[in-house]
Amino acid sequence: MNDLDQLFENNARWAKAINEEDPTFFAKLAKQQAPEYLWIGCSDARVPANEIVGMLPGDLFVHRNVANVVLHTDLNCLSVIQYAVDVLKVKHILVTGHYGCGGVRASMRDDQLGLIDGWLRTIRDLYYKHRDHIASFPTEEAQVDRLCELNVVQQVANVSHTSIVQNAWHRGQALAVHGCIYGIKDGIWKNLNVTISSPEQLPAQYRLRPYRPV
Ligand code: CO
């Protein structure tokens, strides 16, 4: 038996089940995708975007990386956001962290893991910024979980500060950036209630005027 046989069998069963439910499902999807949501989450295998929020293929545009980081120099993540906002016109961006995130935990420790340390560096900066607050939590687990939440809040801000999102607002496009967190221990996806949906919610220092070529 081939190493991947089980996976192909699973896939055949899955496609058949969807077809039985709605024989036009894949044909309709092949013509276009019109998701209302962009999910930005962690690569962690325990955080499967579609399953968590009960979404079918076509419902969710997805970007995942280690520790759900949004950097202003990351061409990959920014391209996903730009396409989702400008072309697909998603209405909601769901920045979703998760408790017990290994990337966040690594950002709090002094072990070297290699290339990934550079990727996680801004989370270490965030840990340093909030070190006193985080130290007030009694266990390492609780401290990691708190930094997981603070990381989501920071990434919501980073998404909102992009010219992509601010230009969508300038055009009058409805777009909300939400911060959520998922519990790998209980399967619960929770709203952190830090939604940003207009430029007025941004600090003045991050607000951009509409682009005017000179
Ligand atoms: Co993670």
mmCIF file of C-alpha atoms and ligand atoms in Angstrom:
data_model
loop_
_atom_site.group_PDB
_atom_site.id
_atom_site.type_symbol
_atom_site.label_atom_id
_atom_site.label_comp_id
_atom_site.label_asym_id
_atom_site.label_seq_id
_atom_site.Cartn_x
_atom_site.Cartn_y
_atom_site.Cartn_z
ATOM 1 C CA MET A 1 0.000 0.000 0.000
ATOM 2 C CA ASN A 2 1.269 3.413 -0.993
ATOM 3 C CA ASP A 3 2.058 5.907 1.785
ATOM 4 C CA LEU A 4 -0.641 8.254 0.527
ATOM 5 C CA ASP A 5 -3.350 5.697 -0.266
ATOM 6 C CA GLN A 6 -5.269 6.464 2.897
ATOM 7 C CA LEU A 7 -5.342 10.156 2.006
ATOM 8 C CA PHE A 8 -6.591 9.502 -1.542
ATOM 9 C CA GLU A 9 -9.277 7.198 -0.157
ATOM 10 C CA ASN A 10 -10.354 9.893 2.313
ATOM 11 C CA ASN A 11 -10.478 12.420 -0.500
ATOM 12 C CA ALA A 12 -12.609 10.194 -2.742
ATOM 13 C CA ARG A 13 -15.066 9.643 0.099
ATOM 14 C CA TRP A 14 -15.180 13.386 0.882
ATOM 15 C CA ALA A 15 -15.782 14.444 -2.740
ATOM 16 C CA LYS A 16 -18.486 11.775 -3.118
ATOM 17 C CA ALA A 17 -20.283 12.900 0.054
ATOM 18 C CA ILE A 18 -20.350 16.527 -1.072
ATOM 19 C CA ASN A 19 -21.555 15.505 -4.543
ATOM 20 C CA GLU A 20 -24.370 13.465 -3.056
ATOM 21 C CA GLU A 21 -25.443 16.440 -0.964
ATOM 22 C CA ASP A 22 -25.282 18.869 -3.918
ATOM 23 C CA PRO A 23 -24.343 17.517 -7.385
ATOM 24 C CA THR A 24 -23.662 21.056 -8.665
ATOM 25 C CA PHE A 25 -21.384 22.037 -5.747
ATOM 26 C CA PHE A 26 -17.969 21.651 -7.403
ATOM 27 C CA ALA A 27 -19.198 22.859 -10.804
ATOM 28 C CA LYS A 28 -20.457 26.079 -9.207
ATOM 29 C CA LEU A 29 -17.231 26.564 -7.232
ATOM 30 C CA ALA A 30 -15.070 25.988 -10.298
ATOM 31 C CA LYS A 31 -16.634 29.048 -11.932
ATOM 32 C CA GLN A 32 -15.788 31.490 -9.158
ATOM 33 C CA GLN A 33 -14.857 31.957 -5.529
ATOM 34 C CA ALA A 34 -16.657 34.643 -3.562
ATOM 35 C CA PRO A 35 -15.623 34.243 0.068
ATOM 36 C CA GLU A 36 -16.682 36.883 2.582
ATOM 37 C CA TYR A 37 -13.882 36.048 4.987
ATOM 38 C CA LEU A 38 -10.098 36.083 4.988
ATOM 39 C CA TRP A 39 -8.629 33.886 7.726
ATOM 40 C CA ILE A 40 -5.110 34.677 8.926
ATOM 41 C CA GLY A 41 -4.057 31.916 11.309
ATOM 42 C CA CYS A 42 -1.228 29.754 12.591
ATOM 43 C CA SER A 43 0.228 26.878 10.538
ATOM 44 C CA ASP A 44 -0.262 24.581 13.566
ATOM 45 C CA ALA A 45 -1.856 21.312 12.378
ATOM 46 C CA ARG A 46 -4.351 21.509 15.238
ATOM 47 C CA VAL A 47 -5.909 24.736 13.954
ATOM 48 C CA PRO A 48 -7.745 23.823 10.708
ATOM 49 C CA ALA A 49 -9.428 27.020 9.525
ATOM 50 C CA ASN A 50 -12.497 25.712 7.659
ATOM 51 C CA GLU A 51 -13.429 23.023 10.170
ATOM 52 C CA ILE A 52 -13.270 25.364 13.171
ATOM 53 C CA VAL A 53 -15.877 27.731 11.761
ATOM 54 C CA GLY A 54 -17.892 25.107 9.864
ATOM 55 C CA MET A 55 -17.099 26.522 6.434
ATOM 56 C CA LEU A 56 -17.225 24.661 3.128
ATOM 57 C CA PRO A 57 -14.727 25.053 0.272
ATOM 58 C CA GLY A 58 -15.239 28.503 -1.227
ATOM 59 C CA ASP A 59 -16.275 30.181 2.037
ATOM 60 C CA LEU A 60 -12.897 31.124 3.451
ATOM 61 C CA PHE A 61 -9.792 32.648 1.868
ATOM 62 C CA VAL A 62 -6.876 31.464 3.993
ATOM 63 C CA HIS A 63 -3.355 32.532 4.886
ATOM 64 C CA ARG A 64 -1.440 30.615 7.538
ATOM 65 C CA ASN A 65 2.072 31.018 8.874
ATOM 66 C CA VAL A 66 3.864 30.167 12.098
ATOM 67 C CA ALA A 67 2.242 32.160 14.941
ATOM 68 C CA ASN A 68 -0.106 34.128 12.613
ATOM 69 C CA VAL A 69 2.275 37.035 12.140
ATOM 70 C CA VAL A 70 1.497 39.957 9.804
ATOM 71 C CA LEU A 71 4.636 41.850 8.830
ATOM 72 C CA HIS A 72 4.707 44.914 6.605
ATOM 73 C CA THR A 73 7.614 43.456 4.676
ATOM 74 C CA ASP A 74 6.073 40.021 4.057
ATOM 75 C CA LEU A 75 5.196 39.941 0.366
ATOM 76 C CA ASN A 76 3.369 36.640 0.776
ATOM 77 C CA CYS A 77 0.952 37.724 3.516
ATOM 78 C CA LEU A 78 0.466 41.216 2.053
ATOM 79 C CA SER A 79 -0.324 39.760 -1.377
ATOM 80 C CA VAL A 80 -2.973 37.544 0.194
ATOM 81 C CA ILE A 81 -4.503 40.522 2.000
ATOM 82 C CA GLN A 82 -4.366 42.692 -1.128
ATOM 83 C CA TYR A 83 -6.031 40.078 -3.337
ATOM 84 C CA ALA A 84 -8.657 39.293 -0.690
ATOM 85 C CA VAL A 85 -9.530 42.962 -0.129
ATOM 86 C CA ASP A 86 -9.148 44.501 -3.599
ATOM 87 C CA VAL A 87 -10.295 41.639 -5.818
ATOM 88 C CA LEU A 88 -12.397 39.234 -3.752
ATOM 89 C CA LYS A 89 -13.735 42.093 -1.623
ATOM 90 C CA VAL A 90 -13.961 40.100 1.585
ATOM 91 C CA LYS A 91 -15.942 41.848 4.310
ATOM 92 C CA HIS A 92 -14.127 40.397 7.302
ATOM 93 C CA ILE A 93 -10.514 39.577 8.095
ATOM 94 C CA LEU A 94 -10.307 37.023 10.905
ATOM 95 C CA VAL A 95 -6.913 37.151 12.599
ATOM 96 C CA THR A 96 -6.982 33.966 14.645
ATOM 97 C CA GLY A 97 -4.344 32.978 17.161
ATOM 98 C CA HIS A 98 -4.484 29.931 19.365
ATOM 99 C CA TYR A 99 -3.645 29.173 22.972
ATOM 100 C CA GLY A 100 -0.505 27.128 23.566
ATOM 101 C CA CYS A 101 1.084 28.379 20.327
ATOM 102 C CA GLY A 102 4.568 26.878 19.945
ATOM 103 C CA GLY A 103 5.784 29.913 18.016
ATOM 104 C CA VAL A 104 4.720 32.238 20.820
ATOM 105 C CA ARG A 105 6.264 29.943 23.438
ATOM 106 C CA ALA A 106 9.563 29.862 21.503
ATOM 107 C CA SER A 107 9.551 33.687 21.482
ATOM 108 C CA MET A 108 9.669 33.615 25.292
ATOM 109 C CA ARG A 109 12.542 31.149 25.622
ATOM 110 C CA ASP A 110 16.284 31.374 25.040
ATOM 111 C CA ASP A 111 16.747 28.245 22.874
ATOM 112 C CA GLN A 112 17.884 28.793 19.297
ATOM 113 C CA LEU A 113 15.650 27.052 16.768
ATOM 114 C CA GLY A 114 17.234 28.429 13.582
ATOM 115 C CA LEU A 115 15.672 30.479 10.800
ATOM 116 C CA ILE A 116 12.329 30.532 12.583
ATOM 117 C CA ASP A 117 13.825 32.720 15.359
ATOM 118 C CA GLY A 118 13.991 35.621 12.899
ATOM 119 C CA TRP A 119 10.400 35.065 11.800
ATOM 120 C CA LEU A 120 9.245 35.168 15.429
ATOM 121 C CA ARG A 121 11.353 38.154 16.400
ATOM 122 C CA THR A 122 8.509 40.698 16.539
ATOM 123 C CA ILE A 123 6.689 38.452 19.026
ATOM 124 C CA ARG A 124 9.804 38.515 21.234
ATOM 125 C CA ASP A 125 9.693 42.322 20.979
ATOM 126 C CA LEU A 126 6.052 42.189 22.053
ATOM 127 C CA TYR A 127 6.996 39.939 24.989
ATOM 128 C CA TYR A 128 9.659 42.440 26.022
ATOM 129 C CA LYS A 129 7.201 45.343 25.768
ATOM 130 C CA HIS A 130 4.662 43.559 27.987
ATOM 131 C CA ARG A 131 7.155 41.666 30.185
ATOM 132 C CA ASP A 132 5.862 43.031 33.531
ATOM 133 C CA HIS A 133 2.223 42.329 32.685
ATOM 134 C CA ILE A 134 3.039 38.832 31.416
ATOM 135 C CA ALA A 135 5.161 38.067 34.491
ATOM 136 C CA SER A 136 2.060 38.700 36.622
ATOM 137 C CA PHE A 137 0.534 35.433 35.324
ATOM 138 C CA PRO A 138 1.365 32.506 37.635
ATOM 139 C CA THR A 139 2.482 29.731 35.252
ATOM 140 C CA GLU A 140 4.431 29.517 31.999
ATOM 141 C CA GLU A 141 1.287 28.168 30.331
ATOM 142 C CA ALA A 142 -0.775 31.155 31.451
ATOM 143 C CA GLN A 143 1.989 33.528 30.375
ATOM 144 C CA VAL A 144 2.184 31.923 26.916
ATOM 145 C CA ASP A 145 -1.603 32.090 26.575
ATOM 146 C CA ARG A 146 -1.649 35.774 27.491
ATOM 147 C CA LEU A 147 1.077 36.539 24.943
ATOM 148 C CA CYS A 148 -0.943 34.546 22.364
ATOM 149 C CA GLU A 149 -3.812 36.996 22.962
ATOM 150 C CA LEU A 150 -1.569 40.068 22.862
ATOM 151 C CA ASN A 151 -0.048 38.764 19.632
ATOM 152 C CA VAL A 152 -3.505 38.620 18.025
ATOM 153 C CA VAL A 153 -4.227 42.189 19.127
ATOM 154 C CA GLN A 154 -0.918 43.315 17.595
ATOM 155 C CA GLN A 155 -1.569 41.491 14.325
ATOM 156 C CA VAL A 156 -5.057 43.036 14.069
ATOM 157 C CA ALA A 157 -3.348 46.417 14.389
ATOM 158 C CA ASN A 158 -0.727 45.454 11.783
ATOM 159 C CA VAL A 159 -3.432 44.419 9.281
ATOM 160 C CA SER A 160 -5.398 47.619 9.925
ATOM 161 C CA HIS A 161 -2.332 49.798 9.464
ATOM 162 C CA THR A 162 -1.683 48.547 5.935
ATOM 163 C CA SER A 163 -2.427 50.906 3.058
ATOM 164 C CA ILE A 164 -4.462 48.022 1.577
ATOM 165 C CA VAL A 165 -7.021 48.116 4.377
ATOM 166 C CA GLN A 166 -6.973 51.899 4.786
ATOM 167 C CA ASN A 167 -7.500 52.450 1.040
ATOM 168 C CA ALA A 168 -10.485 50.071 1.135
ATOM 169 C CA TRP A 169 -12.003 52.257 3.849
ATOM 170 C CA HIS A 170 -11.212 55.391 1.827
ATOM 171 C CA ARG A 171 -13.168 53.842 -1.091
ATOM 172 C CA GLY A 172 -16.117 53.271 1.220
ATOM 173 C CA GLN A 173 -15.672 49.484 1.170
ATOM 174 C CA ALA A 174 -17.050 47.761 4.271
ATOM 175 C CA LEU A 175 -14.194 45.869 5.899
ATOM 176 C CA ALA A 176 -13.714 44.763 9.504
ATOM 177 C CA VAL A 177 -10.553 43.280 10.992
ATOM 178 C CA HIS A 178 -11.319 40.961 13.908
ATOM 179 C CA GLY A 179 -9.084 39.343 16.515
ATOM 180 C CA CYS A 180 -10.022 35.836 17.616
ATOM 181 C CA ILE A 181 -8.350 33.016 19.488
ATOM 182 C CA TYR A 182 -8.846 29.269 19.330
ATOM 183 C CA GLY A 183 -8.484 26.806 22.194
ATOM 184 C CA ILE A 184 -6.764 23.604 21.083
ATOM 185 C CA LYS A 185 -7.852 22.062 24.412
ATOM 186 C CA ASP A 186 -11.587 22.676 23.973
ATOM 187 C CA GLY A 187 -12.144 23.520 20.297
ATOM 188 C CA ILE A 188 -13.681 26.874 21.173
ATOM 189 C CA TRP A 189 -13.080 29.874 18.889
ATOM 190 C CA LYS A 190 -13.411 33.082 20.867
ATOM 191 C CA ASN A 191 -13.808 36.730 19.834
ATOM 192 C CA LEU A 192 -11.278 38.980 21.581
ATOM 193 C CA ASN A 193 -13.507 41.970 20.735
ATOM 194 C CA VAL A 194 -10.747 44.121 19.293
ATOM 195 C CA THR A 195 -12.437 44.664 15.928
ATOM 196 C CA ILE A 196 -11.234 47.607 13.840
ATOM 197 C CA SER A 197 -13.575 48.703 11.048
ATOM 198 C CA SER A 198 -12.766 52.363 10.394
ATOM 199 C CA PRO A 199 -9.687 54.615 10.244
ATOM 200 C CA GLU A 200 -10.987 56.638 13.209
ATOM 201 C CA GLN A 201 -10.131 53.668 15.420
ATOM 202 C CA LEU A 202 -6.457 53.860 14.466
ATOM 203 C CA PRO A 203 -3.920 55.951 16.372
ATOM 204 C CA ALA A 204 -3.294 59.177 14.443
ATOM 205 C CA GLN A 205 0.320 58.158 13.817
ATOM 206 C CA TYR A 206 -0.797 55.172 11.712
ATOM 207 C CA ARG A 207 -3.582 56.880 9.778
ATOM 208 C CA LEU A 208 -2.929 57.429 6.068
ATOM 209 C CA ARG A 209 -4.541 59.929 3.776
ATOM 210 C CA PRO A 210 -5.917 58.684 0.428
ATOM 211 C CA TYR A 211 -3.154 58.096 -2.100
ATOM 212 C CA ARG A 212 -2.596 61.074 -4.407
ATOM 213 C CA PRO A 213 0.067 60.602 -7.071
ATOM 214 C CA VAL A 214 2.238 63.713 -7.458
HETATM 215 CO CO CO B 1 0.749 28.308 16.678
#
